[in-house]
């Protein structure tokens, strides 16, 4: 397990002793945000371990003054985080499966992917996306290190190899299956501690005229919308378009196009290809986004310095709402037990004194307790039995899906509460 210390300097500069940048190697000294100590966000506690201790690790994020990569030190190894019991299954979000289906349809209609193509998804999870390529008759392969979710994909007929992705895996896959016409990864780029090995692997696996797409939360949107709860130990890096463009260029890849998409509170879908062999050129919207970030100041360390206080104010506002609700003897419960929810609960010190319980559609989480805060996780049907006054939506990026599926709670006057970017009550 790799550990790196990070101790704040007690002055007004907000400089701190941070890690070496995982891209360019420069020493990071500017603190981006300090969310205190938190357990791993997907380590739900079974009832028989409620009397046992947990390991807590720093959630202290830094920004590199050279390449402006925002990053968390590798306090916990990827093998520990994404082990055999990793409980996140993408298919439990219907809106996310629909998003994946729309992506596949676009690749088939607009980007030349066909039955003659070979598609590889990195971090393919339970096959939520590749199932749509399989139905279209497109040869494909999933690469997924978490054995439990990989087994679920294989059970659904999706060929999947269980290993972490990097240059070695890319070479092995290319040797066995051939190079890929499309390499894709949704919400994986932030999850890799060895960024250079991962992006280098993308270059090695894609065909000379092939296509790479990656989706990840946009750092600029994270800052604008105060999405601090998307920071947890699974996410090692947080990307502006300017920085990810620099990372890919270093490995011989041109990001020739980009889409700004609404998933996860505002994400980027980048389109990349081999710079020397693909014949691609930069699109106008990619050039425009680079210029927009330049005007915002994303290439200056000062741009990142005020985020920490912005986060503290959100914590104060949420606690003020919960304190007032409890003083009025209102019953507040949660919906969801996502990674972002556990960051929010632990940073704000929200336990059963504020939240009676939370619910989750994933049966692997039901009957367990949230890490750190020890809030019980139930089946969503419990909400109908207990009829709370407020439901705090922890996966706020799925607000529309959750409010729609739980619309009947309004029958007894229950209201939804969205914590990010500021506390908002939905009637």
Coordinates of C-alpha atoms in Angstrom, one line a residue:
X1 CA 0.0 0.0 0.0
X2 CA 1.4 3.4 -1.0
X3 CA 1.0 6.2 1.5
X4 CA 2.1 9.8 1.1
X5 CA 1.9 12.3 3.9
X6 CA 0.3 15.7 3.6
X7 CA 0.6 18.2 6.4
X8 CA -0.8 21.8 6.1
X9 CA 1.4 24.8 6.8
X10 CA -0.2 27.1 9.4
X11 CA -0.3 30.4 7.5
X12 CA -2.6 32.3 5.3
X13 CA -1.1 31.1 2.0
X14 CA -3.0 27.8 2.1
X15 CA 0.1 26.0 0.9
X16 CA 0.7 22.5 2.1
X17 CA 3.2 19.7 1.7
X18 CA 1.4 17.5 -0.8
X19 CA 2.3 14.6 -3.1
X20 CA 4.3 14.6 -6.3
X21 CA 2.1 15.0 -9.3
X22 CA 1.1 11.7 -10.8
X23 CA 1.4 13.2 -14.3
X24 CA 4.3 15.5 -14.5
X25 CA 6.1 14.7 -11.2
X26 CA 6.2 18.2 -9.9
X27 CA 5.8 18.7 -6.1
X28 CA 2.2 19.8 -5.3
X29 CA 2.0 22.4 -2.6
X30 CA -1.4 24.1 -3.2
X31 CA -4.2 22.7 -1.2
X32 CA -7.5 22.4 -3.2
X33 CA -9.8 21.2 -0.4
X34 CA -9.5 19.4 2.9
X35 CA -12.5 17.1 3.6
X36 CA -10.9 15.6 6.8
X37 CA -10.7 11.9 7.3
X38 CA -13.0 9.3 5.7
X39 CA -13.2 5.6 5.3
X40 CA -13.3 4.0 1.8
X41 CA -16.7 5.0 0.4
X42 CA -17.8 1.5 -0.8
X43 CA -17.0 -0.4 2.3
X44 CA -20.5 -0.8 3.8
X45 CA -20.5 -2.3 7.3
X46 CA -22.3 -5.7 7.8
X47 CA -24.2 -5.9 11.1
X48 CA -21.8 -8.4 12.7
X49 CA -19.0 -5.8 12.4
X50 CA -20.7 -2.8 14.0
X51 CA -18.6 -3.2 17.1
X52 CA -15.4 -3.3 15.1
X53 CA -13.2 -0.3 14.1
X54 CA -12.7 1.1 10.6
X55 CA -9.7 2.6 8.8
X56 CA -10.0 6.3 8.0
X57 CA -7.8 8.1 5.4
X58 CA -7.2 11.7 4.6
X59 CA -9.4 13.3 1.9
X60 CA -7.0 16.2 1.2
X61 CA -6.8 17.2 -2.4
X62 CA -3.9 19.2 -4.0
X63 CA -3.4 21.0 -7.3
X64 CA -0.2 20.8 -9.3
X65 CA 1.4 24.2 -10.0
X66 CA 2.9 23.0 -13.3
X67 CA 0.1 21.0 -15.1
X68 CA -2.8 22.0 -12.9
X69 CA -3.9 18.4 -12.3
X70 CA -6.1 18.3 -9.2
X71 CA -5.3 15.1 -7.3
X72 CA -5.6 13.1 -4.2
X73 CA -2.6 11.3 -2.9
X74 CA -2.6 7.5 -3.1
X75 CA -3.4 6.7 0.5
X76 CA -5.0 3.4 -0.4
X77 CA -3.9 1.0 -3.2
X78 CA -6.2 0.3 -6.1
X79 CA -6.2 -3.4 -5.2
X80 CA -7.7 -2.6 -1.8
X81 CA -10.3 -0.2 -3.3
X82 CA -11.4 -2.3 -6.2
X83 CA -11.2 -5.7 -4.6
X84 CA -13.3 -8.8 -5.1
X85 CA -16.2 -7.4 -3.0
X86 CA -16.4 -4.0 -4.7
X87 CA -20.2 -3.4 -4.5
X88 CA -20.9 -0.8 -7.3
X89 CA -23.1 -2.2 -10.1
X90 CA -23.8 0.3 -12.8
X91 CA -27.0 -1.5 -14.0
X92 CA -28.9 -0.4 -10.8
X93 CA -29.3 3.1 -12.3
X94 CA -31.8 3.0 -15.1
X95 CA -30.9 6.5 -16.3
X96 CA -27.2 5.4 -16.5
X97 CA -28.1 2.3 -18.6
X98 CA -30.2 4.6 -20.9
X99 CA -27.2 6.9 -21.2
X100 CA -25.0 4.0 -22.2
X101 CA -27.6 2.8 -24.8
X102 CA -27.7 6.2 -26.4
X103 CA -23.9 6.3 -26.6
X104 CA -23.8 2.9 -28.3
X105 CA -26.5 4.0 -30.8
X106 CA -24.4 7.1 -31.6
X107 CA -21.2 5.1 -32.1
X108 CA -23.1 2.8 -34.6
X109 CA -24.9 5.6 -36.4
X110 CA -22.2 8.3 -36.5
X111 CA -18.8 6.9 -35.9
X112 CA -18.4 3.9 -38.2
X113 CA -18.7 1.2 -35.5
X114 CA -20.2 -2.0 -37.0
X115 CA -20.2 -5.8 -36.9
X116 CA -16.8 -5.6 -38.5
X117 CA -15.4 -3.5 -35.6
X118 CA -13.8 -4.6 -32.4
X119 CA -14.8 -2.6 -29.2
X120 CA -13.0 -2.7 -25.9
X121 CA -14.4 -1.0 -22.7
X122 CA -12.1 -0.3 -19.9
X123 CA -13.7 -0.6 -16.5
X124 CA -16.7 -2.3 -18.0
X125 CA -18.4 -3.0 -14.7
X126 CA -21.4 -5.4 -15.0
X127 CA -21.8 -5.0 -18.7
X128 CA -24.3 -2.2 -18.5
X129 CA -22.9 -0.7 -21.7
X130 CA -21.4 -3.5 -23.7
X131 CA -24.7 -5.4 -23.6
X132 CA -25.9 -2.9 -26.2
X133 CA -23.0 -3.6 -28.5
X134 CA -23.6 -7.4 -28.0
X135 CA -27.2 -7.0 -29.1
X136 CA -26.1 -5.2 -32.2
X137 CA -23.7 -8.0 -33.1
X138 CA -20.5 -6.0 -32.6
X139 CA -17.5 -8.0 -31.2
X140 CA -16.5 -6.6 -27.9
X141 CA -14.5 -7.2 -24.8
X142 CA -14.8 -5.8 -21.3
X143 CA -11.8 -5.2 -19.0
X144 CA -12.9 -5.0 -15.3
X145 CA -10.6 -5.6 -12.3
X146 CA -13.4 -6.1 -9.7
X147 CA -14.1 -9.8 -9.9
X148 CA -17.7 -9.6 -8.5
X149 CA -19.0 -7.2 -11.1
X150 CA -16.9 -8.9 -13.9
X151 CA -18.6 -12.2 -13.0
X152 CA -22.0 -10.5 -13.4
X153 CA -21.0 -9.3 -16.9
X154 CA -19.9 -12.8 -17.9
X155 CA -23.1 -14.3 -16.6
X156 CA -24.9 -12.0 -19.1
X157 CA -22.8 -13.2 -22.0
X158 CA -20.2 -10.4 -22.2
X159 CA -16.7 -11.6 -22.5
X160 CA -14.7 -9.9 -19.8
X161 CA -11.1 -10.1 -18.5
X162 CA -10.5 -9.4 -14.8
X163 CA -7.4 -7.2 -14.6
X164 CA -6.3 -3.6 -14.1
X165 CA -5.7 -1.7 -17.3
X166 CA -2.3 -0.2 -18.3
X167 CA 0.4 -0.8 -20.9
X168 CA 0.9 -4.5 -20.0
X169 CA -2.8 -5.3 -20.2
X170 CA -3.1 -3.4 -23.5
X171 CA -0.2 -5.4 -25.0
X172 CA -1.8 -8.7 -23.8
X173 CA -5.2 -7.9 -25.2
X174 CA -3.8 -6.6 -28.5
X175 CA -1.8 -9.8 -28.9
X176 CA -4.8 -12.1 -28.2
X177 CA -7.6 -10.2 -29.8
X178 CA -6.0 -7.6 -32.1
X179 CA -6.1 -3.8 -31.7
X180 CA -9.4 -2.1 -31.1
X181 CA -11.4 0.1 -33.4
X182 CA -13.0 1.7 -30.4
X183 CA -11.6 1.9 -26.9
X184 CA -14.0 3.5 -24.4
X185 CA -14.1 4.2 -20.7
X186 CA -16.8 5.9 -18.6
X187 CA -15.8 7.3 -15.3
X188 CA -12.6 5.4 -15.1
X189 CA -9.9 8.0 -15.9
X190 CA -10.2 9.6 -12.5
X191 CA -9.9 6.1 -10.8
X192 CA -6.4 5.3 -11.9
X193 CA -3.4 6.1 -9.7
X194 CA -0.8 5.5 -12.4
X195 CA -2.2 7.9 -15.0
X196 CA 0.7 7.7 -17.4
X197 CA 0.6 3.9 -17.6
X198 CA -3.2 4.0 -18.2
X199 CA -3.2 6.6 -21.0
X200 CA -0.1 5.0 -22.5
X201 CA -2.1 1.8 -22.6
X202 CA -4.9 3.5 -24.5
X203 CA -2.4 4.6 -27.1
X204 CA -1.0 1.0 -27.4
X205 CA -4.4 -0.7 -27.7
X206 CA -6.2 1.5 -30.2
X207 CA -5.8 0.9 -33.9
X208 CA -3.9 3.4 -36.0
X209 CA -7.2 4.8 -37.4
X210 CA -9.2 3.9 -34.3
X211 CA -11.2 6.0 -31.8
X212 CA -10.9 6.5 -28.1
X213 CA -13.7 8.0 -26.0
X214 CA -13.5 8.7 -22.3
X215 CA -16.2 10.3 -20.0
X216 CA -15.3 11.9 -16.7
X217 CA -16.6 14.7 -14.4
X218 CA -15.4 18.1 -15.6
X219 CA -13.4 19.8 -12.9
X220 CA -14.7 23.2 -13.9
X221 CA -18.3 22.1 -13.3
X222 CA -17.3 20.4 -10.0
X223 CA -16.0 23.8 -8.8
X224 CA -18.9 25.9 -10.3
X225 CA -21.5 23.6 -8.7
X226 CA -19.7 22.9 -5.5
X227 CA -19.6 19.1 -6.1
X228 CA -17.1 18.4 -3.4
X229 CA -18.8 15.1 -2.5
X230 CA -17.6 13.6 -5.8
X231 CA -14.2 13.6 -4.1
X232 CA -13.4 10.2 -2.5
X233 CA -10.6 7.7 -2.4
X234 CA -11.7 5.9 -5.6
X235 CA -11.0 9.2 -7.5
X236 CA -7.3 9.9 -7.7
X237 CA -7.5 12.8 -10.2
X238 CA -9.9 15.6 -11.3
X239 CA -9.6 17.0 -14.8
X240 CA -10.0 20.2 -16.6
X241 CA -10.1 19.9 -20.4
X242 CA -6.8 21.8 -20.6
X243 CA -5.0 19.3 -18.3
X244 CA -6.4 16.1 -19.9
X245 CA -5.5 17.5 -23.3
X246 CA -1.9 17.9 -22.1
X247 CA -1.9 14.4 -20.6
X248 CA -3.1 12.7 -23.8
X249 CA -0.8 14.7 -26.0
X250 CA 2.2 13.6 -23.9
X251 CA 1.3 10.0 -24.9
X252 CA 0.9 10.6 -28.6
X253 CA -2.9 11.0 -28.6
X254 CA -4.8 14.0 -30.0
X255 CA -8.1 14.9 -28.4
X256 CA -9.8 16.1 -31.5
X257 CA -13.3 16.7 -30.2
X258 CA -15.2 17.0 -26.9
X259 CA -18.8 17.1 -25.8
X260 CA -20.1 18.6 -22.6
X261 CA -22.7 16.2 -21.2
X262 CA -25.0 16.4 -18.1
X263 CA -24.1 13.2 -16.4
X264 CA -22.7 13.3 -12.8
X265 CA -23.4 17.0 -12.5
X266 CA -21.5 17.9 -15.7
X267 CA -19.0 15.7 -17.5
X268 CA -16.9 15.7 -20.6
X269 CA -16.8 13.1 -23.3
X270 CA -13.5 13.4 -25.1
X271 CA -12.8 11.9 -28.5
X272 CA -9.1 11.0 -29.1
X273 CA -7.0 9.2 -31.7
X274 CA -3.4 8.5 -32.4
X275 CA -1.9 11.8 -33.3
X276 CA 0.5 10.6 -36.0
X277 CA -1.7 8.0 -37.9
X278 CA -5.3 9.0 -37.5
X279 CA -5.4 12.0 -39.8
X280 CA -7.7 13.8 -37.3
X281 CA -7.6 17.6 -36.6
X282 CA -9.0 19.6 -33.7
X283 CA -12.7 20.5 -33.8
X284 CA -13.9 24.0 -33.2
X285 CA -15.7 23.0 -30.0
X286 CA -12.5 21.5 -28.6
X287 CA -10.6 24.7 -29.4
X288 CA -13.4 26.8 -27.9
X289 CA -13.4 24.9 -24.6
X290 CA -9.7 25.2 -24.3
X291 CA -10.0 29.0 -24.8
X292 CA -12.9 29.2 -22.3
X293 CA -10.9 27.5 -19.6
X294 CA -8.0 29.8 -20.4
X295 CA -10.3 32.8 -19.9
X296 CA -11.6 31.4 -16.6
X297 CA -8.0 31.2 -15.3
X298 CA -7.7 27.4 -15.1
X299 CA -4.0 27.8 -16.0
X300 CA -3.3 29.8 -12.8
X301 CA -2.9 28.4 -9.3
X302 CA -5.1 31.3 -7.9
X303 CA -8.1 29.9 -9.7
X304 CA -8.2 26.9 -7.3
X305 CA -7.5 28.6 -4.0
X306 CA -11.0 29.6 -2.9
X307 CA -12.7 26.2 -3.3
X308 CA -12.0 25.0 0.3
X309 CA -14.0 27.8 1.9
X310 CA -16.8 27.4 -0.6
X311 CA -17.1 23.8 0.6
X312 CA -17.2 24.7 4.3
X313 CA -20.1 27.0 3.7
X314 CA -22.1 24.3 2.1
X315 CA -21.5 22.1 5.1
X316 CA -22.8 24.8 7.4
X317 CA -25.9 25.3 5.3
X318 CA -26.8 21.6 5.3
X319 CA -26.3 21.2 9.0
X320 CA -28.4 24.3 9.7
X321 CA -31.3 22.7 7.6
X322 CA -31.0 19.3 9.4
X323 CA -30.8 20.9 12.9
X324 CA -33.9 23.0 12.2
X325 CA -35.8 20.0 10.8
X326 CA -34.9 17.9 13.9
X327 CA -36.0 20.7 16.3
X328 CA -39.3 20.7 14.5
X329 CA -39.4 16.9 15.1
X330 CA -39.4 16.1 11.4
X331 CA -38.3 12.7 10.2
X332 CA -35.4 12.8 7.7
X333 CA -34.2 9.8 5.8
X334 CA -31.8 9.3 2.9
X335 CA -32.1 7.9 -0.6
X336 CA -29.1 6.1 -1.9
X337 CA -25.7 4.9 -0.5
X338 CA -23.3 6.1 -3.2
X339 CA -19.7 7.0 -2.9
X340 CA -20.5 10.7 -3.0
X341 CA -23.1 10.3 -0.3
X342 CA -20.5 8.8 2.1
X343 CA -18.2 11.7 1.5
X344 CA -21.0 14.1 2.3
X345 CA -22.1 12.2 5.4
X346 CA -18.6 11.8 6.8
X347 CA -17.4 15.4 6.1
X348 CA -20.6 16.9 7.6
X349 CA -20.7 14.4 10.5
X350 CA -24.2 13.3 9.7
X351 CA -25.2 10.2 11.6
X352 CA -28.5 8.8 12.9
X353 CA -29.0 11.9 15.0
X354 CA -29.8 13.6 11.7
X355 CA -30.7 10.8 9.3
X356 CA -32.8 7.9 10.5
X357 CA -31.7 5.6 7.7
X358 CA -31.0 5.6 4.0
X359 CA -32.2 3.2 1.2
X360 CA -30.6 1.8 -1.9
X361 CA -31.8 -0.3 -4.8
X362 CA -28.6 -2.5 -4.7
X363 CA -29.5 -5.6 -2.6
X364 CA -25.8 -6.0 -1.8
X365 CA -25.9 -2.8 0.2
X366 CA -29.3 -3.5 1.9
X367 CA -29.0 -4.7 5.5
X368 CA -25.6 -3.1 5.9
X369 CA -24.5 0.3 7.3
X370 CA -22.8 3.3 5.7
X371 CA -19.0 3.5 6.3
X372 CA -17.9 5.8 9.0
X373 CA -21.4 7.2 9.9
X374 CA -23.0 3.8 10.5
X375 CA -26.5 4.7 9.1
X376 CA -28.6 1.6 8.3
X377 CA -29.3 0.9 4.6
X378 CA -32.6 -0.5 3.7
X379 CA -34.7 -1.5 0.7
X380 CA -36.6 1.6 -0.7
X381 CA -39.9 0.0 0.3
X382 CA -39.1 1.0 3.9
X383 CA -39.9 4.6 3.0
X384 CA -43.6 3.6 2.4
X385 CA -43.7 2.0 5.8
X386 CA -42.2 4.8 7.8
X387 CA -43.5 7.8 5.9
X388 CA -40.7 10.4 6.6
X389 CA -41.1 14.1 6.2
X390 CA -38.0 14.6 4.1
X391 CA -35.9 12.5 1.8
X392 CA -32.3 13.6 1.4
X393 CA -31.1 12.6 -2.1
X394 CA -27.5 11.5 -1.7
X395 CA -26.9 10.7 -5.4
X396 CA -28.1 14.2 -6.4
X397 CA -27.0 13.6 -10.0
X398 CA -29.9 11.2 -10.2
X399 CA -32.4 13.7 -8.8
X400 CA -34.8 13.5 -11.7
X401 CA -34.8 9.6 -11.7
X402 CA -35.4 9.4 -8.0
X403 CA -38.1 12.1 -7.7
X404 CA -39.9 10.4 -10.6
X405 CA -39.7 6.9 -9.1
X406 CA -40.7 8.1 -5.6
X407 CA -43.3 10.7 -6.6
X408 CA -46.0 8.9 -4.5
X409 CA -44.3 10.1 -1.3
X410 CA -46.0 13.5 -1.8
X411 CA -49.2 11.8 -0.8
X412 CA -48.3 12.2 2.8
X413 CA -46.5 15.5 2.4
X414 CA -43.0 14.2 2.1
X415 CA -40.5 16.5 0.4
X416 CA -37.1 15.9 -1.3
X417 CA -34.0 17.7 -0.3
X418 CA -31.0 18.1 -2.7
X419 CA -27.8 19.0 -0.9
X420 CA -25.6 20.1 -3.8
X421 CA -24.6 22.8 -4.9
X422 CA -26.7 24.4 -2.1
X423 CA -29.5 22.9 0.0
X424 CA -32.7 22.9 -1.9
X425 CA -36.1 21.6 -0.9
X426 CA -38.2 20.1 -3.8
X427 CA -41.9 20.3 -3.2

